[in-house]
Coordinates of C-alpha atoms in Angstrom, one line a residue:
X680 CA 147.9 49.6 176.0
X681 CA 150.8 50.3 178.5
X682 CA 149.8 47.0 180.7
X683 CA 149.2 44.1 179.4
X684 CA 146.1 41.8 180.0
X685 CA 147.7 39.8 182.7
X686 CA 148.8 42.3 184.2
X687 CA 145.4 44.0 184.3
X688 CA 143.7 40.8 185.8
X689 CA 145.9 40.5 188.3
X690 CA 145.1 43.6 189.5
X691 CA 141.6 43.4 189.1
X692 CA 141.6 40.1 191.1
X693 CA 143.7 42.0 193.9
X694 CA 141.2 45.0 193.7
X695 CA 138.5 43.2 194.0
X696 CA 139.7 41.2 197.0
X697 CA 139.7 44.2 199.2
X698 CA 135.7 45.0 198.3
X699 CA 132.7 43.4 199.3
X700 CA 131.8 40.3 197.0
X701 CA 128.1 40.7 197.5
X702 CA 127.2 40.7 193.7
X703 CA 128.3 39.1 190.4
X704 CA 130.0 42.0 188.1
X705 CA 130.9 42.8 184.6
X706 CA 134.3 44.6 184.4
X707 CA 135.8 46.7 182.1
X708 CA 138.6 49.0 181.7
X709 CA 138.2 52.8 181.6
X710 CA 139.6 55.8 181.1
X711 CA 143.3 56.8 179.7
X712 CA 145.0 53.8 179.5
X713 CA 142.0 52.0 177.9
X714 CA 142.4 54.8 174.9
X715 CA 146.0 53.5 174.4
X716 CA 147.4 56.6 176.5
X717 CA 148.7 56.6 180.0
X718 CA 152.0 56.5 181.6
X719 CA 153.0 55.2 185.2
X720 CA 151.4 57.1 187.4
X721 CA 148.1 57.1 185.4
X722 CA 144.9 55.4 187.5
X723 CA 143.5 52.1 187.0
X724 CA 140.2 52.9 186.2
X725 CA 137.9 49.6 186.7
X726 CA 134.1 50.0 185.9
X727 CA 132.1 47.4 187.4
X728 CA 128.5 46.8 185.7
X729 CA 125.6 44.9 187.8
X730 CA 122.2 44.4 186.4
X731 CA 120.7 45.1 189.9
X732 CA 117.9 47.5 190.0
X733 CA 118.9 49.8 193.0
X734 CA 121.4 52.5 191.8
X735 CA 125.0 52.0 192.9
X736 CA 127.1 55.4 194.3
X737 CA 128.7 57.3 191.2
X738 CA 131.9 58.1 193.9
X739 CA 134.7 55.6 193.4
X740 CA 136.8 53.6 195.7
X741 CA 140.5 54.4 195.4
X742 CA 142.8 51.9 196.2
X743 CA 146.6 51.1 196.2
X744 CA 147.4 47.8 194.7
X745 CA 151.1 46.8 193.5
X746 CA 151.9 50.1 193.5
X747 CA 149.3 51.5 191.4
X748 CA 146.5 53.5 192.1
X749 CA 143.1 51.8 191.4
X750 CA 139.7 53.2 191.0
X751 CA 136.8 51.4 191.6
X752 CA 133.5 52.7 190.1
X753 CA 130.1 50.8 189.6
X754 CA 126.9 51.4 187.8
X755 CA 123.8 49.2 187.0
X756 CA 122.8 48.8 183.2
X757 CA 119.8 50.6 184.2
X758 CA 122.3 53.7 185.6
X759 CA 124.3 53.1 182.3
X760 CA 121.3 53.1 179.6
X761 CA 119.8 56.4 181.7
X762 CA 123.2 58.0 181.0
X763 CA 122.8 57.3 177.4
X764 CA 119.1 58.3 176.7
X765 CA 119.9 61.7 178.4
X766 CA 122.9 62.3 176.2
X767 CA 120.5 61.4 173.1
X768 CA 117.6 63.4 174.5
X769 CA 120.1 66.4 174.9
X770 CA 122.1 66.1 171.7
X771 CA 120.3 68.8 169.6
X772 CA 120.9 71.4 172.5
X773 CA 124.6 70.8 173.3
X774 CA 124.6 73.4 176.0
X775 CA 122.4 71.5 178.1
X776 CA 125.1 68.1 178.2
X777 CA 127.3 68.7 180.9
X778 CA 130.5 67.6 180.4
X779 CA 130.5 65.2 183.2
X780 CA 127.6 63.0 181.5
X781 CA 129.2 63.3 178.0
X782 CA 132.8 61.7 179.7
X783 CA 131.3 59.2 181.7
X784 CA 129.2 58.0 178.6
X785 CA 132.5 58.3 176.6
X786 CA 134.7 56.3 179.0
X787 CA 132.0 53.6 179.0
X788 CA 131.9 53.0 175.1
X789 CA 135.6 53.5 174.6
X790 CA 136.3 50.4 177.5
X791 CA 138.3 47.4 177.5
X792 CA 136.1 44.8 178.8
X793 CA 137.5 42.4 181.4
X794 CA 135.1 40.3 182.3
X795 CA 131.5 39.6 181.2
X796 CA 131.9 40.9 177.9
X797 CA 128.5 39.8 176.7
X798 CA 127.2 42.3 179.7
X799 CA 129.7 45.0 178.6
X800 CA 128.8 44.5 174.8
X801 CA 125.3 44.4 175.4
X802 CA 125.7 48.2 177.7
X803 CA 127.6 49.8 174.5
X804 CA 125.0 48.8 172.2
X805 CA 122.6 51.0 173.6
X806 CA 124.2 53.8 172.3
X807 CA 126.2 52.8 168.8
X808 CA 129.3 54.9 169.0
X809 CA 129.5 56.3 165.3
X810 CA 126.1 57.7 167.4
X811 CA 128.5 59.2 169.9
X812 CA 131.3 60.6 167.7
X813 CA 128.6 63.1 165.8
X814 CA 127.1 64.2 169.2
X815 CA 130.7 65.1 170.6
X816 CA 131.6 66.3 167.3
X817 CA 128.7 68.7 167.7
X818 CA 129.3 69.5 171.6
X819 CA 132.7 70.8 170.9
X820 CA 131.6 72.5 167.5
X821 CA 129.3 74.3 170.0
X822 CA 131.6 75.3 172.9
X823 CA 134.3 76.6 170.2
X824 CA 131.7 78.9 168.9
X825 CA 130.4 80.4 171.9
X826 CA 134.6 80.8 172.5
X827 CA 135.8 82.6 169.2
X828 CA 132.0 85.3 169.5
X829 CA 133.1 86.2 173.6
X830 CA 136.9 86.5 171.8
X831 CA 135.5 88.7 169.4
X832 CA 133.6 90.6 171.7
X833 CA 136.5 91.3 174.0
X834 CA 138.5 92.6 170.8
X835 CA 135.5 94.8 170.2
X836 CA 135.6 96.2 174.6
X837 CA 139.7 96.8 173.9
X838 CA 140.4 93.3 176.1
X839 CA 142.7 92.3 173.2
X840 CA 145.0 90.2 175.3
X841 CA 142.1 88.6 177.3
X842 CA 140.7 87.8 173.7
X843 CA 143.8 85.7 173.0
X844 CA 143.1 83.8 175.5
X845 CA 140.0 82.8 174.3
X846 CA 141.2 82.3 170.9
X847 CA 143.4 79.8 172.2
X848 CA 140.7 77.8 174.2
X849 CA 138.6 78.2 170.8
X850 CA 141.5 76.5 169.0
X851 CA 141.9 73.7 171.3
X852 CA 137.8 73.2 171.2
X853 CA 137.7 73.5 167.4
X854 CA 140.2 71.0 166.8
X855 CA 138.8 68.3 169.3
X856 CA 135.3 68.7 167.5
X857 CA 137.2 67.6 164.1
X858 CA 139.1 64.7 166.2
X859 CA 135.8 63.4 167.8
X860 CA 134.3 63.3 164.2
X861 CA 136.8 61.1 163.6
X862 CA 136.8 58.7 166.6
X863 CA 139.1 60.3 168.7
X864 CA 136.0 60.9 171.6
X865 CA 138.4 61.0 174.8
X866 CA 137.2 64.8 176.1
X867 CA 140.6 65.5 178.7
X868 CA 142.8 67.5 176.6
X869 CA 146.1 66.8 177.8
X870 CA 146.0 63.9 175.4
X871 CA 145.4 66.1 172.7
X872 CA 149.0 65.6 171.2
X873 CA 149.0 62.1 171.0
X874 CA 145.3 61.9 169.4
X875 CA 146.4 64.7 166.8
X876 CA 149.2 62.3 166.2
X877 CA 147.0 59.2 166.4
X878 CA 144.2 60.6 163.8
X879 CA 147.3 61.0 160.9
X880 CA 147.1 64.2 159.3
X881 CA 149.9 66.2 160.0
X882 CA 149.2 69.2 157.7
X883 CA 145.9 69.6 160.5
X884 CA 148.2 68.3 163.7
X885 CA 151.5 71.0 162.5
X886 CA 148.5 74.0 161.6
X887 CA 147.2 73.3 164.8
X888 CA 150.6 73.5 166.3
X889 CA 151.8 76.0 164.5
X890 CA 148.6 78.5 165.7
X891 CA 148.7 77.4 169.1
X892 CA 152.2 78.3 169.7
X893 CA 151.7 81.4 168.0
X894 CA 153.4 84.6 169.6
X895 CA 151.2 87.3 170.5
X896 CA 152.7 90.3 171.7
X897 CA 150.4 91.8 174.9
X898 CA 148.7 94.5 173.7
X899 CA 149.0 94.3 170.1
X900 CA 145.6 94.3 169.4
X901 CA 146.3 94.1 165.6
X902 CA 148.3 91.2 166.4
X903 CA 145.6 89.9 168.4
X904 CA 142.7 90.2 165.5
X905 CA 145.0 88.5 163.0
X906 CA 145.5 85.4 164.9
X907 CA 141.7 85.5 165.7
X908 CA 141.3 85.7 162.3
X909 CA 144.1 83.1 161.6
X910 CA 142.0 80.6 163.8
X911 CA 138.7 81.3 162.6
X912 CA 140.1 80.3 159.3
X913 CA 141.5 76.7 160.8
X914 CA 138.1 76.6 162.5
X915 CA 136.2 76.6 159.2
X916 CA 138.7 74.5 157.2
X917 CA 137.8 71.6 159.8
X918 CA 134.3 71.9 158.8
X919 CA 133.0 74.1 161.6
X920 CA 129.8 76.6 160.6
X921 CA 128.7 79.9 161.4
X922 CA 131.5 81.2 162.8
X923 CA 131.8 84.9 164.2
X924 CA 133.1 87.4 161.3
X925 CA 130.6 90.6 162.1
X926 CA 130.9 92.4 165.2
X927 CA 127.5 93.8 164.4
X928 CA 126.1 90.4 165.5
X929 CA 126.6 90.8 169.0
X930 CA 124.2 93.4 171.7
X931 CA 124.4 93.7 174.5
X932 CA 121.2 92.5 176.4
X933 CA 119.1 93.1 179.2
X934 CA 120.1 90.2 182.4
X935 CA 116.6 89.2 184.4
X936 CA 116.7 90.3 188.0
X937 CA 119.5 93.5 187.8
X938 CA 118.0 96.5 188.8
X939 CA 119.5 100.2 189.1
X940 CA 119.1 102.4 191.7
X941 CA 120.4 105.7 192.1
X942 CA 121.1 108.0 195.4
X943 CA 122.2 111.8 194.0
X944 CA 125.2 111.0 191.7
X945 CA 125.9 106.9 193.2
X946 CA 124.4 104.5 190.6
X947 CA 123.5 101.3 192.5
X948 CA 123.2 98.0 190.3
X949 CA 121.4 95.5 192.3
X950 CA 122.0 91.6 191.0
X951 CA 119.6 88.7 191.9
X952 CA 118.3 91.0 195.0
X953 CA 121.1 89.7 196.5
X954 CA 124.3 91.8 195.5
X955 CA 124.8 95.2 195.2
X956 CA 127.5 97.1 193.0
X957 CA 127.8 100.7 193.8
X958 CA 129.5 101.9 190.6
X959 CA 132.0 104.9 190.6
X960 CA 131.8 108.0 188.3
X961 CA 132.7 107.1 185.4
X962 CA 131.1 103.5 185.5
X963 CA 128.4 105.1 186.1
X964 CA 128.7 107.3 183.1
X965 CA 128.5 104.7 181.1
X966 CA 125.9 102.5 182.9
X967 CA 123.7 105.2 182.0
X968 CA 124.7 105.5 178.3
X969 CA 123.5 101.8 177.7
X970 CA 120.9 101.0 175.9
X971 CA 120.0 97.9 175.6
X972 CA 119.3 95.7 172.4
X973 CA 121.6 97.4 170.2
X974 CA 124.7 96.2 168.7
X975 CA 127.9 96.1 170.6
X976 CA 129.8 98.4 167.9
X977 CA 126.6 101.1 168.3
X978 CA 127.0 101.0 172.7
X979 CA 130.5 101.7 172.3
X980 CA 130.1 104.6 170.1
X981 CA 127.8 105.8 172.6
X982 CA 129.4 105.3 175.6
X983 CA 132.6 107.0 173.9
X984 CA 130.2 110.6 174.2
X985 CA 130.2 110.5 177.9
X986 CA 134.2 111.6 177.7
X987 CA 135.2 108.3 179.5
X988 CA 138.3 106.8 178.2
X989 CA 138.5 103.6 177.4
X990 CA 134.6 102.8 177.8
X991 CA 135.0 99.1 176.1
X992 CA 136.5 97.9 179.4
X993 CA 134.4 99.3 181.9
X994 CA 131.9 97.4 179.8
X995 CA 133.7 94.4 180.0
X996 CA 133.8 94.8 183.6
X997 CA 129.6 94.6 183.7
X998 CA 129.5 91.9 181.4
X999 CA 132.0 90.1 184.0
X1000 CA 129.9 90.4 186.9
X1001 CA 126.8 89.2 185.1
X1002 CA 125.2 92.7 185.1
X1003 CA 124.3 92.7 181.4
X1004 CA 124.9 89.8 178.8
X1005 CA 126.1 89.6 175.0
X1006 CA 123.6 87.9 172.7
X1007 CA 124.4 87.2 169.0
X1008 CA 121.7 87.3 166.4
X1009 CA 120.3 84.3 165.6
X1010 CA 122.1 82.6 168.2
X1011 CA 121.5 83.3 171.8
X1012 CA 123.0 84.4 174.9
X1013 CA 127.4 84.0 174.4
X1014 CA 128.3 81.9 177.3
X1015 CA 131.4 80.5 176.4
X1016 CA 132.4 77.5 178.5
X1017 CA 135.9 76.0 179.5
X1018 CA 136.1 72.6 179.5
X1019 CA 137.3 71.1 182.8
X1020 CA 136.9 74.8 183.9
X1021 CA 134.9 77.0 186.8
X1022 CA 132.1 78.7 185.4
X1023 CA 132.5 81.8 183.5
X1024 CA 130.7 84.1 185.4
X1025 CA 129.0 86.0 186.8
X1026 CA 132.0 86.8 188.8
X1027 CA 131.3 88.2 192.4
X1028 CA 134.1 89.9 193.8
X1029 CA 135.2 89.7 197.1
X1030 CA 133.8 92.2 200.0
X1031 CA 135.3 91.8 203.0
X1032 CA 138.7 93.8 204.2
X1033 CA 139.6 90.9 205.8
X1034 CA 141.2 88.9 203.7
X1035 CA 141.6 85.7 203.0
X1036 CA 138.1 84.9 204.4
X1037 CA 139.1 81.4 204.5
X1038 CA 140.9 78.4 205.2
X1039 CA 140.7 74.4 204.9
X1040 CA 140.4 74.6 208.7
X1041 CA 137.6 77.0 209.0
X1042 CA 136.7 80.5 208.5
X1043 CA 139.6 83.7 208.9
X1044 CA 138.3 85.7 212.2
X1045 CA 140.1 88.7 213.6
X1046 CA 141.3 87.1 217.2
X1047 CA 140.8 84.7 219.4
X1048 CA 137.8 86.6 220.9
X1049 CA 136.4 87.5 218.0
X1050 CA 132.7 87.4 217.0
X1051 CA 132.4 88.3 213.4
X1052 CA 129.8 88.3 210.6
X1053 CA 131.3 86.6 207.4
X1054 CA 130.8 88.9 204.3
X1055 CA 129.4 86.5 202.3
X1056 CA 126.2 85.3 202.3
X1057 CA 125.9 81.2 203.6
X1058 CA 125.5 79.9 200.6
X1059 CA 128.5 81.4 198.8
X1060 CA 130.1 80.6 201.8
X1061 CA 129.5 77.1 201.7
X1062 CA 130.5 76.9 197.7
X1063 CA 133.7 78.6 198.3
X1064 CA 135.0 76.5 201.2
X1065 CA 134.0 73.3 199.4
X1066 CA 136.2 74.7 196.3
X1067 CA 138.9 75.8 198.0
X1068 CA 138.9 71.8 199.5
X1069 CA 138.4 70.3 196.1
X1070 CA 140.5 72.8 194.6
X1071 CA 143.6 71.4 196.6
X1072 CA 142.6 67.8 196.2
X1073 CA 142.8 68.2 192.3
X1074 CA 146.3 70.1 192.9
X1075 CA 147.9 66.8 194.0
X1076 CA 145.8 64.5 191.3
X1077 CA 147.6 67.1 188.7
X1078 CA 151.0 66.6 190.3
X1079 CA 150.9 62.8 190.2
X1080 CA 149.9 63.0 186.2
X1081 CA 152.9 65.3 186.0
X1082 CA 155.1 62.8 187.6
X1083 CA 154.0 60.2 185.4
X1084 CA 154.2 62.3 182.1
X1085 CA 157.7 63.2 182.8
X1086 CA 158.6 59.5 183.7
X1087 CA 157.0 58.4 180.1
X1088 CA 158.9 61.4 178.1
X1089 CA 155.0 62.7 177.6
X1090 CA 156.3 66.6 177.2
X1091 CA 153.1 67.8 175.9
X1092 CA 151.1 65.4 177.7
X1093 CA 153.6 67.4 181.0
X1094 CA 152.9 70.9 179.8
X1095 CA 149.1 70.9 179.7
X1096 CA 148.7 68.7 183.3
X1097 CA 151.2 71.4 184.6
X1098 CA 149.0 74.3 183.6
X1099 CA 146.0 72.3 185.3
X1100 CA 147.8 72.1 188.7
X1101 CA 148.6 76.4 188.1
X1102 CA 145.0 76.6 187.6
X1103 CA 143.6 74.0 190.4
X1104 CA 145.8 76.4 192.6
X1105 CA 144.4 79.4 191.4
X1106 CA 140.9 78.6 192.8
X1107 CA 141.9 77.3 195.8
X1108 CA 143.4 80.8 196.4
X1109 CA 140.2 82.9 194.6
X1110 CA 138.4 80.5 196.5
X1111 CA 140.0 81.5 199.9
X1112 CA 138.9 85.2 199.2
X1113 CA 135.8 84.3 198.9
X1114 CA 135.1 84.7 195.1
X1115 CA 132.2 82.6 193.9
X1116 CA 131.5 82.1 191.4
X1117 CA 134.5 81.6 190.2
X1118 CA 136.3 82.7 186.8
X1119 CA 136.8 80.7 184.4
X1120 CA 140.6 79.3 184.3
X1121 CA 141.5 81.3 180.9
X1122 CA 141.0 84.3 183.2
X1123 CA 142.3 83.4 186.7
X1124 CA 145.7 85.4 186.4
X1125 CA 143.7 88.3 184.9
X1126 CA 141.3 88.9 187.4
X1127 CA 144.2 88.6 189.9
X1128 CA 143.4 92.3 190.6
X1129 CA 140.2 91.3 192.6
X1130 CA 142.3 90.2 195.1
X1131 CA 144.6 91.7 197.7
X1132 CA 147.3 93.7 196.5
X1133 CA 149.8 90.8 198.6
X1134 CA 149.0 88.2 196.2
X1135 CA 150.8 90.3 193.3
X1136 CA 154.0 87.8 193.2
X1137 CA 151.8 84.5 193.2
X1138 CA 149.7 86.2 189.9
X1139 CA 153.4 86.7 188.7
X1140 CA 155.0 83.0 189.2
X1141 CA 151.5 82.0 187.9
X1142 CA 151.9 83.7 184.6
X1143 CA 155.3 82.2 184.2
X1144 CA 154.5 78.8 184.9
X1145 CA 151.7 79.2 182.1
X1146 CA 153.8 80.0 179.6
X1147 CA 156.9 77.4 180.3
X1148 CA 157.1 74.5 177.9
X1149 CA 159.0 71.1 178.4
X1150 CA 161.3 70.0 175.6
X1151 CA 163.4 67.8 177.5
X1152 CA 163.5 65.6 181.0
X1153 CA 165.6 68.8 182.4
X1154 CA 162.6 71.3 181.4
X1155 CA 160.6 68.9 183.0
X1156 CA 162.5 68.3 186.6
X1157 CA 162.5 72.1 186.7
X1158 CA 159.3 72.2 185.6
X1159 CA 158.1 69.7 188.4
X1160 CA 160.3 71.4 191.3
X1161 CA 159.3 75.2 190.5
X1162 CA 155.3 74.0 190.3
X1163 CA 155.4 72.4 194.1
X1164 CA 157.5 76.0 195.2
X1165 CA 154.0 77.4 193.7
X1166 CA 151.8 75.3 195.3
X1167 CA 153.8 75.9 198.5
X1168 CA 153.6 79.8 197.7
X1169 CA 150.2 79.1 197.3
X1170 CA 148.9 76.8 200.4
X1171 CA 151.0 79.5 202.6
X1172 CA 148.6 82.2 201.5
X1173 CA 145.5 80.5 202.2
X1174 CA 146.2 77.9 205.3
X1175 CA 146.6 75.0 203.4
X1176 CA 150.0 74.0 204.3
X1177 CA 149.0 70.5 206.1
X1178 CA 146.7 69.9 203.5
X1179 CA 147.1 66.3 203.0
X1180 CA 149.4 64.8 199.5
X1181 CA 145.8 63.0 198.6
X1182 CA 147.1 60.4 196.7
X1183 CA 150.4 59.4 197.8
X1184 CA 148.5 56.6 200.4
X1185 CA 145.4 55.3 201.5
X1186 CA 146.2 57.0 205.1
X1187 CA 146.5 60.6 202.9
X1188 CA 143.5 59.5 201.0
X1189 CA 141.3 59.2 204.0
X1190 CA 142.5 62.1 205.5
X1191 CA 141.2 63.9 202.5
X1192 CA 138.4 62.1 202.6
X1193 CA 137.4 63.4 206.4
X1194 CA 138.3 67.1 205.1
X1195 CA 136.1 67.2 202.5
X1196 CA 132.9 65.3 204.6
X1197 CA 133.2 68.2 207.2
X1198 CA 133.1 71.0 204.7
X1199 CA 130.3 68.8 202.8
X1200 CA 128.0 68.8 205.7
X1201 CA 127.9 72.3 206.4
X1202 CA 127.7 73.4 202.2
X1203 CA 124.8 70.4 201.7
X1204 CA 122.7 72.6 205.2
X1205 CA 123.3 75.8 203.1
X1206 CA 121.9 74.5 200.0
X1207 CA 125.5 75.4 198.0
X1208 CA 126.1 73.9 194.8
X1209 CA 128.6 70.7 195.0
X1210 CA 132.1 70.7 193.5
X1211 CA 131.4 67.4 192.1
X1212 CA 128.4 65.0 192.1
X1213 CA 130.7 62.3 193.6
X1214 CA 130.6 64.6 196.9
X1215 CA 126.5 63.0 197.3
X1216 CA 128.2 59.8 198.1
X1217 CA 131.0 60.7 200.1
X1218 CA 128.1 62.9 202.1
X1219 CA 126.2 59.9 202.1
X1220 CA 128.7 57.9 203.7
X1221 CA 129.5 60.1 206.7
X1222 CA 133.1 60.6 204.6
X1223 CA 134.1 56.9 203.9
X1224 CA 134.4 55.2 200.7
X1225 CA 131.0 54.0 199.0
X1226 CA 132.6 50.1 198.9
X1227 CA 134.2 49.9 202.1
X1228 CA 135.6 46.2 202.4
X1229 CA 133.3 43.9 205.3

């Protein structure tokens, strides 16, 4: 590790100094520099285990101790052995273990313990980790199928660059189910470089290189299906099964609760009997042509008779906004997942003329006078202004790992956190016009064109800041200096531009904190879905920390 033992009691002592000592605990050391990763700005990530019966809040205390930022987090063993026996229950259906259970679990077994080992020893046990590894093994074998058949599909619509992009998050998901089977569990990919080097095989680390940084020209589709090809090929080499070669496999399928309506030549598709989609022309055109149940190859040769050009991505465009689904024979529904990522979809564009909708202070209105009906209804409302919050607060969490990556010489480690801060940003500002659910990050700068035609140059410096690389400590200053013009670009767009730098102090942090517990309250009376399940305790605590020191 990057600290070394006295170092990390010393800080626990201090840490624990500023927290109520109400209760003997067990400590151990999570998280990224617990793996052997890390670099300076990385947190201290102190779990705290109690064998008391009443459940402790899953939200963490962040403090600032010598300099370093310190997260506190505390669980009971009954908390802990709950966590466990749902990841077992749940480990022949990996679509049904959320990401958040599976890294809480992992950062648990993969600790350093600090104190009370026998407690610590005794909360691993209850789930043996070579246990673990096949059950994350399996969880990313899943998600990087359910990838590769939506990239195959979008080849199949004519979405041949979108399909790249899903190739890619394919390759990163097939290669991390090969790592897990082989100990290397930690889920955040911006590791990934230093566990491929970690797990020694470099014909599988340089291959995996090698494809990822593979140049696709845009709109090359040829180009496009060999490197799908190309990675389906790695994918099976590492052991993964069933892997999507036959278009035939997929139909398109029937989604409960749309309905179509039509008024003379307007086809109305009614979602959820909540949303309605008024469909132009020649959407509708091929609406009409659908029939559902047969394969995707056969709906496109049909819809291609109604004289509509390009038909594959008005399709597309359905399957988007949830209004009728891929399934693959034998398989199920296709709903591939990002990790770390919004949603995939259904994506609900925005309605209103007035745009953005909102800000971190409160809705957009038309004057100082004015009276007006959001176009939204509450609920999305709620979700989108929590997001946008959240969606800034994560901005800054990226920034710092950036800061600490480039101090370390971590340029790979730098390139992926930098992407995360382009794509944190990139909600914030879908957020702000009211899109929710939101897109998954793969497709945030291609669904730019559901918003305003004013936020052109931020989908532009967005798709540059994607594709830069670090290769030295100058790529990386620039890097780090063009990324906060971004954010700046950004926060001006949406009325962000006070939003607080969350974790450059403990005065910023509970500035954030007060933030996000007024957009909390009104999203929790609206029923919206939280950002993160953290937010229950900060809800809970009328926006303080859950350990506030007595």
């Amino acid at each position: 590790m990057i600290l070394t033992e006295e170092r990390l009691q010393d800080l626990l002592d201090k840490s624990l100094a500023e927290l109520p000592p109400d209760t003997e605990w067990a400590v151990t050391l999570e998280g990224s520099i617990a793996e052997g990763f890390g670099n300076p700005s990385s947190d201290i990530d102190f779990l705290l285990v109690s064998r008391r019966a009443d459940d402790l809040p899953t939200m963490p205390s962040l403090l600032f101790v010598d300099g370093r930022r310190v997260e506190i987090r505390t669980r009971s063993v009954r908390q802990l052995a709950e966590q466990f026996r749902e990841v077992e229950r749940s480990a022949g259906r990996p679509a049904g273990i959320s990401e958040d259970l599976l890294n809480r679990c992992q950062r648990v077994l993969h600790s350093h313990p600090l104190r009370g080992h026998a407690l610590v020893e005794e909360v691993k046990a209850l789930l043996p980790v070579e246990r673990f590894r096949r059950i994350t093994a399996h969880w990313w074998a899943h998600r990087a199928r359910q990838s590769l058949r939506h990239a195959l599909a979008l080849q199949c619509l004519g979405e041949s660059d979108e399909a790249v992009d899903w190739t890619r998050a394919a390759l990163v998901q097939s290669v991390k189910s090969w790592a897990a089977d082989l100990g290397e569990t930690y889920l955040e990919p911006k590791w990934l470089s230093m566990q491929l080097d970690r797990a020694g095989r470099t014909d599988v680390r340089d291959r995996y290189w090698e494809l990822e940084s593979a140049a696709v020209p845009p709109g090359d589709a040829g180009a496009a299906h060999f490197h799908l090809t190309a990675c389906l090929d790695f994918a099976e080499d590492l052991g993964l099964t069933d892997l999507p070669r036959r278009p035939e496999r997929l139909t398109v399928a029937r989604v409960a609760g749309v309905t179509t309506w039509q008024t003379g030549e307007r086809v109305h598709v009614i979602r959820g009997r909540r949303d309605v989609f008024a469909l132009g022309a020649d959407a509708g055109s091929v609406w009409r042509s659908l029939v559902l149940g047969r394969p995707l190859p056969r709906v496109l040769a049909d819809s291609a008779v109604t004289g509509v050009t390009d038909p594959g991505r008005i399709v597309a465009a359905f399957l988007r906004h949830g209004l009728v689904r891929l399934a693959w024979k034998g398989g199920g529904t296709v709903t591939p997942a990002l990790p770390l990522a919004a949603p995939p979809g259904p994506v609900t564009p925005p309605p209103s003329t007035l745009q953005p909708l909102l800000s971190v202070g409160g809705a957009a209105v038309t004057g100082s006078r004015a009276v007006d009906l959001m176009p939204l209804p509450a609920d999305r409302f709620g979700a989108a202004a929590m997001a946008l919050v959240w969606s800034n607060v994560v901005v800054e969490n990226a920034v710092e790992d950036l800061t600490g990556a480039l101090r370390r010489g971590q340029h790979r480690v730098a390139e992926l956190t930098a992407r995360r801060a382009v794509h944190a940003a990139l909600r914030g500002l879908f957020s702000a016009h009211g899109v929710n659910p939101l897109p998954a990050d793969t497709d945030l700068v291609r669904r730019m064109d559901l918003l305003p035609g004013a936020t052109g140059p931020i989908g532009v410096r967005a798709r540059e800041l994607l594709a830069r690389g670090v290769r030295s400590a100058e790529d990386g200053d620039a890097l780090r200096a063009e990324l906060r013009r971004f954010i700046a670009l950004v926060r001006g767009a949406v009325g962000a531009d006070s939003f607080p730098l969350s974790f450059d102090s403990a005065y910023a942090w509970r500035a954030t904190l007060q933030l996000g517990h007024d957009w909390l309250r009104m999203g929790a009376h609206l029923g919206a879905e939280l950002p993160i399940e953290e937010a229950r305790d900060l809800l809970a605590g009328n926006g303080a920390q859950p350990h506030p020191a007595r």
